[in-house]
Amino acid sequence: MIDGTMPPALFLLAGALLIGLTRGHVRTAVLFLAPVATLWAVWQVPDGVAATAQFLGYQIEPVEGSAVRRLFASIFSIMAFTGGLFAFRQARWYELSAAYAYAAGAVGVCFAGDLITLFLFWELMAIFSTVVVWCGGSPAARAAGIRYAIMHLLGGVILKVGIEGVVVHTGSTDIQPLLATNFDTWMILIGILINAAAPPVSAWLADAYPASSPTGSVFLSAFTTKSAVLALILLFPGEPMLIWVGLYMIFYGIIYALLENDARRILAYSIVNQVGFMVVAIGIGTELAINGAAAHAFAHIIYKALLFMSAGVVIYRTGVTRCSDLGGLFRTMPLTTICGIIGALAISSFPLTSGFTTKTLISVAAEQQGLVLVYFALAAASAGVFLHAGIKFPWFVFFQKDSGMRPKDAPWNMGAAMVFFAFLCIFIGVYPEPLWALVPYPVEYEAYAPGKVLFYVQLWLFSGLAFFLLLPLMKRTLTISLDTDWIWRVVLARSGLWLLQVLQVLGDQLGAVGESVRQGGGARLGRLLGSAGALGRTWQIGTTALWIAILLTGYVLLYYL
Amino acid sequence: MTDRDDNALDAQPDDSPAVDVPRVEGDDNHWLTRPSTIRLLWIGLSIVLAITVLLQFFIKVKGYFGVDGWFGFGAVFGFACCVAMVLVAKVLGVVLKRSEDYYDD
C-alpha cells in the first residue's frame, strides 16, 4: 500500500476506466471531472517526498513534489481536460479512455520520486499512446502503430537497462541530477531521448502521430515528448551534449517540415523542432535556462494542441490532409482559421503571444552564458519556425488557392476547446506573471524590452517576406521524405523477408520430409513442419516484426545481465 | 458527416468516414483573393517592413554580440536565414523525396 499523498495520476486512471463503464451524460461528466480532480490533486502535493511504498523489495516514492513537477502535471491535466472537450462528441469511447490512461501515465511520470515509478508510468504511456495511434483506424494507422510500439518498447528496454545498472551500482533508485559519464547513465539518457524524438530516431514521431484520428493527434502532441523533457530536466540538467542534440532537432524539424505536404506531418515535424528548443535549454542548464525549458514546454503544449485541433477540424470536416488538396477554407471556416493563425503566431513566438515570452527566455540564457553560436542559431531557428509553421501551415491549409471545398466550421465542442487554448496563448503572451509563478526558479525578466521586440519583429516580418517571394520554390509535391526510418522500414524489412523466404524453403523441404515421416506414422512432426504447420506456413510481416522485436529484446537483456 | 450529439458516444464511426464536403466550381471572386486586394496587401506589407527597419533610428536594439545591434541586422539576418533554409530544403528534397506510396509495396 501507498503511505502518504495519493498519486494524482490515479484520478485520471480511474477516469479512463470509468469512461469504459459508463454511458451518455455520466460518461461526459467523468470526462470533464477526472482532469479537474487531477488538477486539484496536483496542487495538494507538497514539496519533497509525499508518499512511499514497497515494490519488489525496493522502497519506492510514487509521489514527490516540486515546482517544476507541478508545472508539468498542471499543464498535462489542463491538456487532458481540453482534449476531452475537443474530442468527446466525435471520438470513439475507447480512444478517449486510452487517451486518459496515456495522460495518467504522463502525470505519473511528473511525480515519480524514484526511477522504478518513473519506468512504470513511462511504460503506461507507451502502451496507451500506441492504442491512441491505432484508433486512427486505417491500415496505415495500424502499421504505424506497430512501428511506434516497437520503437517505444525498445526505448523502454534501454531505459530499464540503464535504471537497473544505476540501482545495482549505486544502490539508489532516487531521481537526482546525473551526468552521462558511464554506461548506466548513458542508457538512461538514450532511453529518455528516444521519447523526446531525438536523433537518430526522430522519424517515429512524424510517422505515427499523423496516422492517428483527427482527435487522437491532439492528445499525442502533448504527453510523450514533454514528459521526456521533464525527465531530462530532473535527471540531466546542464548535460552539455544536449545543446547539440537540441540544435539538430531544431533544424531537422524545420527542413523536414518545409519538404512536407501533409498538414499534420508539418505540425509533427514542428514538435521535434520545438522540443529541440527545450533540449538546448536543458543542455545550457542555468536557472534561467531551466525556467525557459519548463515555461516553453507549458506554452508549447497549448499552442501545439491548438494547431493540431485546427488541423483536426479540417480533417474531420473534409477528410483531406494533403496541403496540395486543401486551400481557401477561410471562407467557410473563419473560427478554425483564426484559431489556427493564433496557434501559428504563438509557435512562431510573435510578440503578445505565449511563445514570445517563453522562447526569448532560452535565447537570453544562451546569451548570458556567452554561447554566441547557439544564440545566433536560435535566432535563425526562430525565423525558420515562422517560415515552416507560422506561415506555411495556415497559408497552405486555409488560404493558398481555392480548393472549391466549402466545409462547415468546427462543431461547438471543438470550437470551444480551440477558443480556450487560443485565449491562453494570448493571455500568457500579454500577462506572463501567472506562468512565472509556476516555474522552478525566481524570475526577474522583462519580456518586452523595446529593442528586443523590434529585433524579433524585423526578423519575423522579413522571414514572411522571404516566404512569399520564395513561394514558387515551395510548390507542394505529392511526396514523402526519406528519413532514418528507411533503415528499418526498407533495409531491415527486406532482410527479414529474405530470411523468411530462406526459412520457408527450408520449411517446405522439412515439410516434405515430414510428409514422408507422417506417412510412416510421424503425424505430429508433419503437422508442425507441414505447409500449414507453425514452422512451415507463411508468416505475416506483423508477426515477423514482433518476433524480431522479441529476439532483439532478449538479446539485449541477455547481453547485459 | 453531421455532428453527433451527446449520447452518440457509443456510436461507432466507420473506419474511414466518407466525408461529404459541399463544393463550388469556378472562382467565387472573394474580396480577399482579388488581384486588387493582393496588390494592396503587398503595398501594406512593404510599408510595415520599411517602418520596422526605420524604427531602429528611435529604438536602440541592444547588440549582445556586437553585430546583432547593427542597423537592420534582424531584417537581413531573418531574410537570409529563410532563403538559406528554403534552398537547403530544396537541395535535400532532390535526394530525400519519394512518391507517397514508396513504403506501400
Short mmCIF file of C-alpha atoms in Angstrom, two decimals, chain A residues 162-490:
data_model
loop_
_atom_site.label_atom_id
_atom_site.label_comp_id
_atom_site.label_asym_id
_atom_site.label_seq_id
_atom_site.Cartn_x
_atom_site.Cartn_y
_atom_site.Cartn_z
CA GLY A 162 20.17 1.94 -17.51
CA ILE A 163 17.94 2.09 -14.44
CA GLU A 164 18.94 -1.39 -13.30
CA GLY A 165 22.60 -0.50 -13.81
CA VAL A 166 22.27 2.63 -11.69
CA VAL A 167 20.34 0.77 -8.99
CA VAL A 168 22.85 -2.08 -8.85
CA HIS A 169 25.97 0.10 -8.98
CA THR A 170 24.89 2.95 -6.70
CA GLY A 171 22.22 1.26 -4.58
CA SER A 172 19.98 4.29 -5.05
CA THR A 173 16.73 4.48 -7.00
CA ASP A 174 16.41 8.23 -6.38
CA ILE A 175 15.71 10.65 -9.18
CA GLN A 176 18.57 13.15 -8.97
CA PRO A 177 20.74 15.06 -11.45
CA LEU A 178 23.11 12.72 -13.28
CA LEU A 179 25.80 13.21 -15.89
CA ALA A 180 26.20 10.88 -18.82
CA THR A 181 29.59 9.57 -17.71
CA ASN A 182 29.20 5.80 -17.62
CA PHE A 183 27.29 3.06 -19.36
CA ASP A 184 24.29 3.11 -17.00
CA THR A 185 23.64 6.82 -17.22
CA TRP A 186 24.12 6.77 -21.00
CA MET A 187 21.43 4.10 -21.28
CA ILE A 188 19.02 6.20 -19.20
CA LEU A 189 19.80 9.27 -21.29
CA ILE A 190 19.29 7.38 -24.57
CA GLY A 191 16.05 5.84 -23.30
CA ILE A 192 14.67 9.28 -22.45
CA LEU A 193 15.93 10.87 -25.68
CA ILE A 194 14.09 8.26 -27.76
CA ASN A 195 10.83 9.53 -26.23
CA ALA A 196 11.94 13.11 -26.89
CA ALA A 197 12.22 12.22 -30.62
CA ALA A 198 15.93 13.00 -30.63
CA PRO A 199 18.21 11.91 -33.48
CA PRO A 200 18.74 9.41 -34.96
CA VAL A 201 15.20 8.15 -34.34
CA SER A 202 13.20 11.41 -34.66
CA ALA A 203 11.31 9.80 -37.52
CA TRP A 204 8.95 7.83 -35.25
CA LEU A 205 7.05 11.00 -34.38
CA ALA A 206 6.16 12.16 -37.88
CA ASP A 207 5.43 8.54 -38.78
CA ALA A 208 2.93 7.78 -36.02
CA TYR A 209 1.15 10.97 -34.92
CA PRO A 210 -0.29 11.95 -38.33
CA ALA A 211 -1.70 8.42 -38.74
CA SER A 212 -4.00 8.80 -35.72
CA SER A 213 -7.55 10.13 -35.78
CA PRO A 214 -8.25 13.90 -36.02
CA THR A 215 -8.86 13.88 -32.26
CA GLY A 216 -6.12 11.40 -31.32
CA SER A 217 -3.29 13.55 -32.67
CA VAL A 218 -4.32 16.36 -30.30
CA PHE A 219 -3.60 14.12 -27.30
CA LEU A 220 -0.49 12.60 -28.85
CA SER A 221 1.09 16.01 -29.46
CA ALA A 222 1.27 16.76 -25.73
CA PHE A 223 2.45 13.99 -23.46
CA THR A 224 5.29 11.73 -24.65
CA THR A 225 7.83 14.32 -25.75
CA LYS A 226 7.09 16.76 -22.94
CA SER A 227 7.30 14.13 -20.19
CA ALA A 228 10.69 13.28 -21.70
CA VAL A 229 11.61 16.97 -21.41
CA LEU A 230 10.67 16.88 -17.71
CA ALA A 231 12.70 13.70 -17.20
CA LEU A 232 15.70 15.45 -18.80
CA ILE A 233 15.20 18.48 -16.52
CA LEU A 234 15.14 16.21 -13.46
CA LEU A 235 17.96 13.84 -14.47
CA PHE A 236 20.29 15.63 -16.87
CA PRO A 237 20.21 19.41 -16.31
CA GLY A 238 23.35 21.01 -17.73
CA GLU A 239 24.45 17.98 -19.77
CA PRO A 240 26.42 19.86 -22.47
CA MET A 241 25.79 17.27 -25.18
CA LEU A 242 22.09 18.14 -25.09
CA ILE A 243 22.80 21.56 -26.62
CA TRP A 244 23.94 19.90 -29.85
CA VAL A 245 21.21 17.27 -29.80
CA GLY A 246 18.66 20.07 -29.41
CA LEU A 247 20.13 22.20 -32.20
CA TYR A 248 19.99 19.22 -34.55
CA MET A 249 16.34 18.64 -33.66
CA ILE A 250 15.52 22.30 -34.27
CA PHE A 251 16.89 22.35 -37.81
CA TYR A 252 15.78 18.81 -38.63
CA GLY A 253 12.21 19.86 -37.80
CA ILE A 254 12.38 22.98 -39.96
CA ILE A 255 13.87 21.31 -43.04
CA TYR A 256 11.56 18.29 -43.00
CA ALA A 257 8.51 20.47 -42.37
CA LEU A 258 9.47 22.58 -45.39
CA LEU A 259 9.60 19.44 -47.56
CA GLU A 260 6.30 18.05 -46.27
CA ASN A 261 2.91 18.08 -47.97
CA ASP A 262 0.72 16.54 -45.24
CA ALA A 263 -0.72 19.23 -42.92
CA ARG A 264 -0.41 17.15 -39.75
CA ARG A 265 3.08 15.95 -40.66
CA ILE A 266 4.18 19.58 -40.89
CA LEU A 267 2.93 20.00 -37.33
CA ALA A 268 4.55 16.75 -36.24
CA TYR A 269 7.96 17.89 -37.51
CA SER A 270 7.49 21.18 -35.71
CA ILE A 271 7.02 19.26 -32.43
CA VAL A 272 10.56 17.91 -32.90
CA ASN A 273 11.67 21.46 -33.67
CA GLN A 274 10.06 22.93 -30.53
CA VAL A 275 11.26 20.13 -28.24
CA GLY A 276 14.70 20.92 -29.67
CA PHE A 277 14.49 24.41 -28.13
CA MET A 278 13.72 22.85 -24.74
CA VAL A 279 16.53 20.30 -25.05
CA VAL A 280 19.00 23.10 -25.87
CA ALA A 281 17.82 24.97 -22.77
CA ILE A 282 18.28 21.89 -20.56
CA GLY A 283 21.77 21.49 -22.02
CA ILE A 284 22.61 25.09 -21.06
CA GLY A 285 21.35 24.17 -17.62
CA THR A 286 21.41 27.52 -15.76
CA GLU A 287 18.45 28.51 -13.59
CA LEU A 288 17.27 30.88 -16.31
CA ALA A 289 17.58 28.15 -18.96
CA ILE A 290 15.67 25.58 -16.90
CA ASN A 291 12.96 28.18 -16.31
CA GLY A 292 12.92 28.71 -20.07
CA ALA A 293 12.63 24.99 -20.84
CA ALA A 294 9.79 24.50 -18.34
CA ALA A 295 7.88 27.64 -19.36
CA HIS A 296 8.36 26.85 -23.05
CA ALA A 297 7.02 23.31 -22.54
CA PHE A 298 3.94 24.79 -20.82
CA ALA A 299 3.29 27.29 -23.62
CA HIS A 300 4.18 24.77 -26.32
CA ILE A 301 1.65 22.14 -25.20
CA ILE A 302 -1.09 24.77 -25.50
CA TYR A 303 -0.26 26.18 -28.94
CA LYS A 304 0.75 22.86 -30.42
CA ALA A 305 -2.51 21.25 -29.30
CA LEU A 306 -4.32 24.29 -30.72
CA LEU A 307 -2.61 23.78 -34.09
CA PHE A 308 -3.44 20.06 -34.09
CA MET A 309 -7.03 20.95 -33.17
CA SER A 310 -7.38 23.31 -36.14
CA ALA A 311 -5.87 20.66 -38.43
CA GLY A 312 -8.13 18.05 -36.79
CA VAL A 313 -11.25 20.10 -37.50
CA VAL A 314 -10.18 20.49 -41.14
CA ILE A 315 -9.63 16.74 -41.49
CA TYR A 316 -12.87 15.96 -39.64
CA ARG A 317 -14.80 18.26 -41.96
CA THR A 318 -13.06 17.48 -45.25
CA GLY A 319 -11.31 14.13 -44.87
CA VAL A 320 -8.31 15.71 -46.59
CA THR A 321 -4.82 16.10 -45.10
CA ARG A 322 -2.67 17.00 -48.08
CA CYS A 323 -1.80 20.68 -48.48
CA SER A 324 -1.97 20.20 -52.25
CA ASP A 325 -5.69 19.30 -51.92
CA LEU A 326 -6.53 21.95 -49.31
CA GLY A 327 -6.76 25.74 -49.56
CA GLY A 328 -9.28 28.54 -49.43
CA LEU A 329 -11.03 27.17 -46.35
CA PHE A 330 -11.03 30.55 -44.61
CA ARG A 331 -14.28 31.38 -46.43
CA THR A 332 -16.44 28.94 -44.52
CA MET A 333 -14.23 28.11 -41.52
CA PRO A 334 -13.45 31.53 -40.01
CA LEU A 335 -13.21 30.32 -36.39
CA THR A 336 -10.87 27.44 -37.24
CA THR A 337 -8.79 29.78 -39.42
CA ILE A 338 -8.43 32.42 -36.70
CA CYS A 339 -7.59 29.83 -34.03
CA GLY A 340 -5.08 28.19 -36.38
CA ILE A 341 -3.45 31.56 -37.03
CA ILE A 342 -3.23 32.35 -33.31
CA GLY A 343 -1.58 28.97 -32.74
CA ALA A 344 0.77 29.64 -35.65
CA LEU A 345 1.71 33.06 -34.29
CA ALA A 346 2.30 31.59 -30.83
CA ILE A 347 4.58 28.83 -32.12
CA SER A 348 6.47 31.48 -34.08
CA SER A 349 6.78 33.32 -30.75
CA PHE A 350 5.28 36.51 -32.09
CA PRO A 351 5.10 39.39 -29.56
CA LEU A 352 1.95 39.29 -27.39
CA THR A 353 1.69 35.50 -27.72
CA SER A 354 2.88 32.89 -25.22
CA GLY A 355 5.78 31.74 -27.40
CA PHE A 356 7.46 35.15 -27.30
CA THR A 357 7.68 35.31 -23.54
CA THR A 358 8.97 31.76 -23.14
CA LYS A 359 11.27 31.27 -26.13
CA THR A 360 13.16 34.51 -25.59
CA LEU A 361 13.98 33.23 -22.06
CA ILE A 362 16.01 30.46 -23.71
CA SER A 363 17.79 32.92 -26.03
CA VAL A 364 18.68 35.16 -23.08
CA ALA A 365 20.02 32.11 -21.21
CA ALA A 366 22.29 31.31 -24.17
CA GLU A 367 23.41 34.94 -24.36
CA GLN A 368 24.22 35.09 -20.62
CA GLN A 369 26.44 32.03 -20.93
CA GLY A 370 28.25 33.66 -23.85
CA LEU A 371 27.21 30.92 -26.29
CA VAL A 372 27.49 33.04 -29.46
CA LEU A 373 26.86 30.26 -31.94
CA VAL A 374 23.90 28.88 -30.01
CA TYR A 375 22.41 32.36 -29.68
CA PHE A 376 22.53 33.05 -33.41
CA ALA A 377 21.37 29.53 -34.25
CA LEU A 378 18.33 30.06 -32.01
CA ALA A 379 17.62 33.38 -33.73
CA ALA A 380 17.89 31.75 -37.16
CA ALA A 381 15.63 28.96 -35.92
CA SER A 382 13.04 31.49 -34.75
CA ALA A 383 12.91 32.78 -38.31
CA GLY A 384 12.69 29.19 -39.56
CA VAL A 385 9.78 28.35 -37.24
CA PHE A 386 7.85 31.32 -38.57
CA LEU A 387 8.61 30.07 -42.07
CA HIS A 388 7.52 26.42 -41.69
CA ALA A 389 4.80 26.58 -39.03
CA GLY A 390 3.88 30.23 -38.64
CA ILE A 391 3.12 30.93 -42.28
CA LYS A 392 3.34 27.69 -44.21
CA PHE A 393 0.75 25.79 -42.18
CA PRO A 394 -2.07 28.40 -42.19
CA TRP A 395 -1.22 29.56 -45.71
CA PHE A 396 -1.47 26.17 -47.39
CA VAL A 397 -4.43 24.93 -45.31
CA PHE A 398 -6.66 28.00 -45.15
CA PHE A 399 -5.57 30.32 -47.99
CA GLN A 400 -3.29 29.47 -50.93
CA LYS A 401 -5.74 28.63 -53.74
CA ASP A 402 -9.47 27.92 -53.77
CA SER A 403 -9.84 24.16 -53.40
CA GLY A 404 -13.56 24.53 -54.10
CA MET A 405 -14.42 22.94 -50.76
CA ARG A 406 -16.94 24.78 -48.57
CA PRO A 407 -16.99 22.71 -45.36
CA LYS A 408 -18.85 23.79 -42.22
CA ASP A 409 -16.87 25.35 -39.39
CA ALA A 410 -15.99 23.44 -36.21
CA PRO A 411 -18.65 21.62 -34.14
CA TRP A 412 -19.33 23.60 -30.94
CA ASN A 413 -17.23 21.47 -28.61
CA MET A 414 -14.21 21.54 -30.92
CA GLY A 415 -14.67 25.30 -31.33
CA ALA A 416 -14.89 25.80 -27.57
CA ALA A 417 -11.67 23.86 -26.98
CA MET A 418 -9.87 25.90 -29.65
CA VAL A 419 -11.12 29.23 -28.30
CA PHE A 420 -10.00 28.28 -24.78
CA PHE A 421 -6.45 27.44 -25.90
CA ALA A 422 -6.28 30.44 -28.27
CA PHE A 423 -7.23 32.62 -25.30
CA LEU A 424 -4.46 31.04 -23.18
CA CYS A 425 -1.90 31.63 -25.97
CA ILE A 426 -2.62 35.35 -25.90
CA PHE A 427 -3.17 35.58 -22.14
CA ILE A 428 0.27 34.13 -21.36
CA GLY A 429 1.78 36.39 -24.00
CA VAL A 430 0.24 39.56 -22.57
CA TYR A 431 0.36 38.64 -18.90
CA PRO A 432 3.04 36.01 -18.23
CA GLU A 433 3.22 36.60 -14.45
CA PRO A 434 0.99 33.59 -13.53
CA LEU A 435 3.33 31.36 -15.53
CA TRP A 436 6.40 32.90 -13.88
CA ALA A 437 4.85 31.91 -10.54
CA LEU A 438 4.88 28.26 -11.65
CA VAL A 439 8.47 27.94 -12.93
CA PRO A 440 11.09 26.39 -10.67
CA TYR A 441 13.33 29.44 -10.05
CA PRO A 442 12.53 33.11 -9.33
CA VAL A 443 12.07 35.17 -12.47
CA GLU A 444 13.41 38.67 -12.97
CA TYR A 445 12.80 39.05 -16.63
CA GLU A 446 11.43 41.85 -18.74
CA ALA A 447 9.95 40.08 -21.73
CA TYR A 448 9.03 43.20 -23.67
CA ALA A 449 12.18 45.36 -23.75
CA PRO A 450 11.52 47.61 -26.80
CA GLY A 451 14.86 46.91 -28.50
CA LYS A 452 14.38 43.15 -28.25
CA VAL A 453 10.83 43.31 -29.57
CA LEU A 454 11.99 45.39 -32.54
CA PHE A 455 14.83 42.96 -33.32
CA TYR A 456 12.47 39.98 -33.41
CA VAL A 457 9.75 41.83 -35.33
CA GLN A 458 12.30 42.64 -38.03
CA LEU A 459 13.44 39.02 -38.02
CA TRP A 460 9.93 37.62 -38.44
CA LEU A 461 8.48 40.10 -40.89
CA PHE A 462 11.41 39.68 -43.24
CA SER A 463 11.06 35.89 -42.89
CA GLY A 464 7.48 36.39 -44.01
CA LEU A 465 8.71 38.41 -46.97
CA ALA A 466 11.12 35.61 -47.84
CA PHE A 467 8.27 33.08 -47.69
CA PHE A 468 6.09 34.91 -50.17
CA LEU A 469 8.98 35.76 -52.51
CA LEU A 470 10.10 32.11 -52.48
CA LEU A 471 6.62 30.62 -52.88
CA PRO A 472 7.40 29.31 -56.39
CA LEU A 473 10.20 27.24 -54.84
CA MET A 474 7.80 25.73 -52.32
CA LYS A 475 5.26 24.27 -54.69
CA ARG A 476 3.68 21.28 -52.95
CA THR A 477 4.64 17.92 -54.40
CA LEU A 478 2.89 14.59 -53.82
CA THR A 479 5.85 13.15 -51.99
CA ILE A 480 7.11 11.92 -48.65
CA SER A 481 10.69 12.43 -47.46
CA LEU A 482 13.10 9.64 -46.59
CA ASP A 483 14.30 9.61 -43.02
CA THR A 484 16.40 7.31 -40.85
CA ASP A 485 13.37 5.05 -40.53
CA TRP A 486 14.23 3.94 -44.08
CA ILE A 487 16.84 1.72 -42.40
CA TRP A 488 14.26 -0.32 -40.52
CA ARG A 489 11.32 0.06 -42.89
CA VAL A 490 13.26 -0.97 -46.01
#
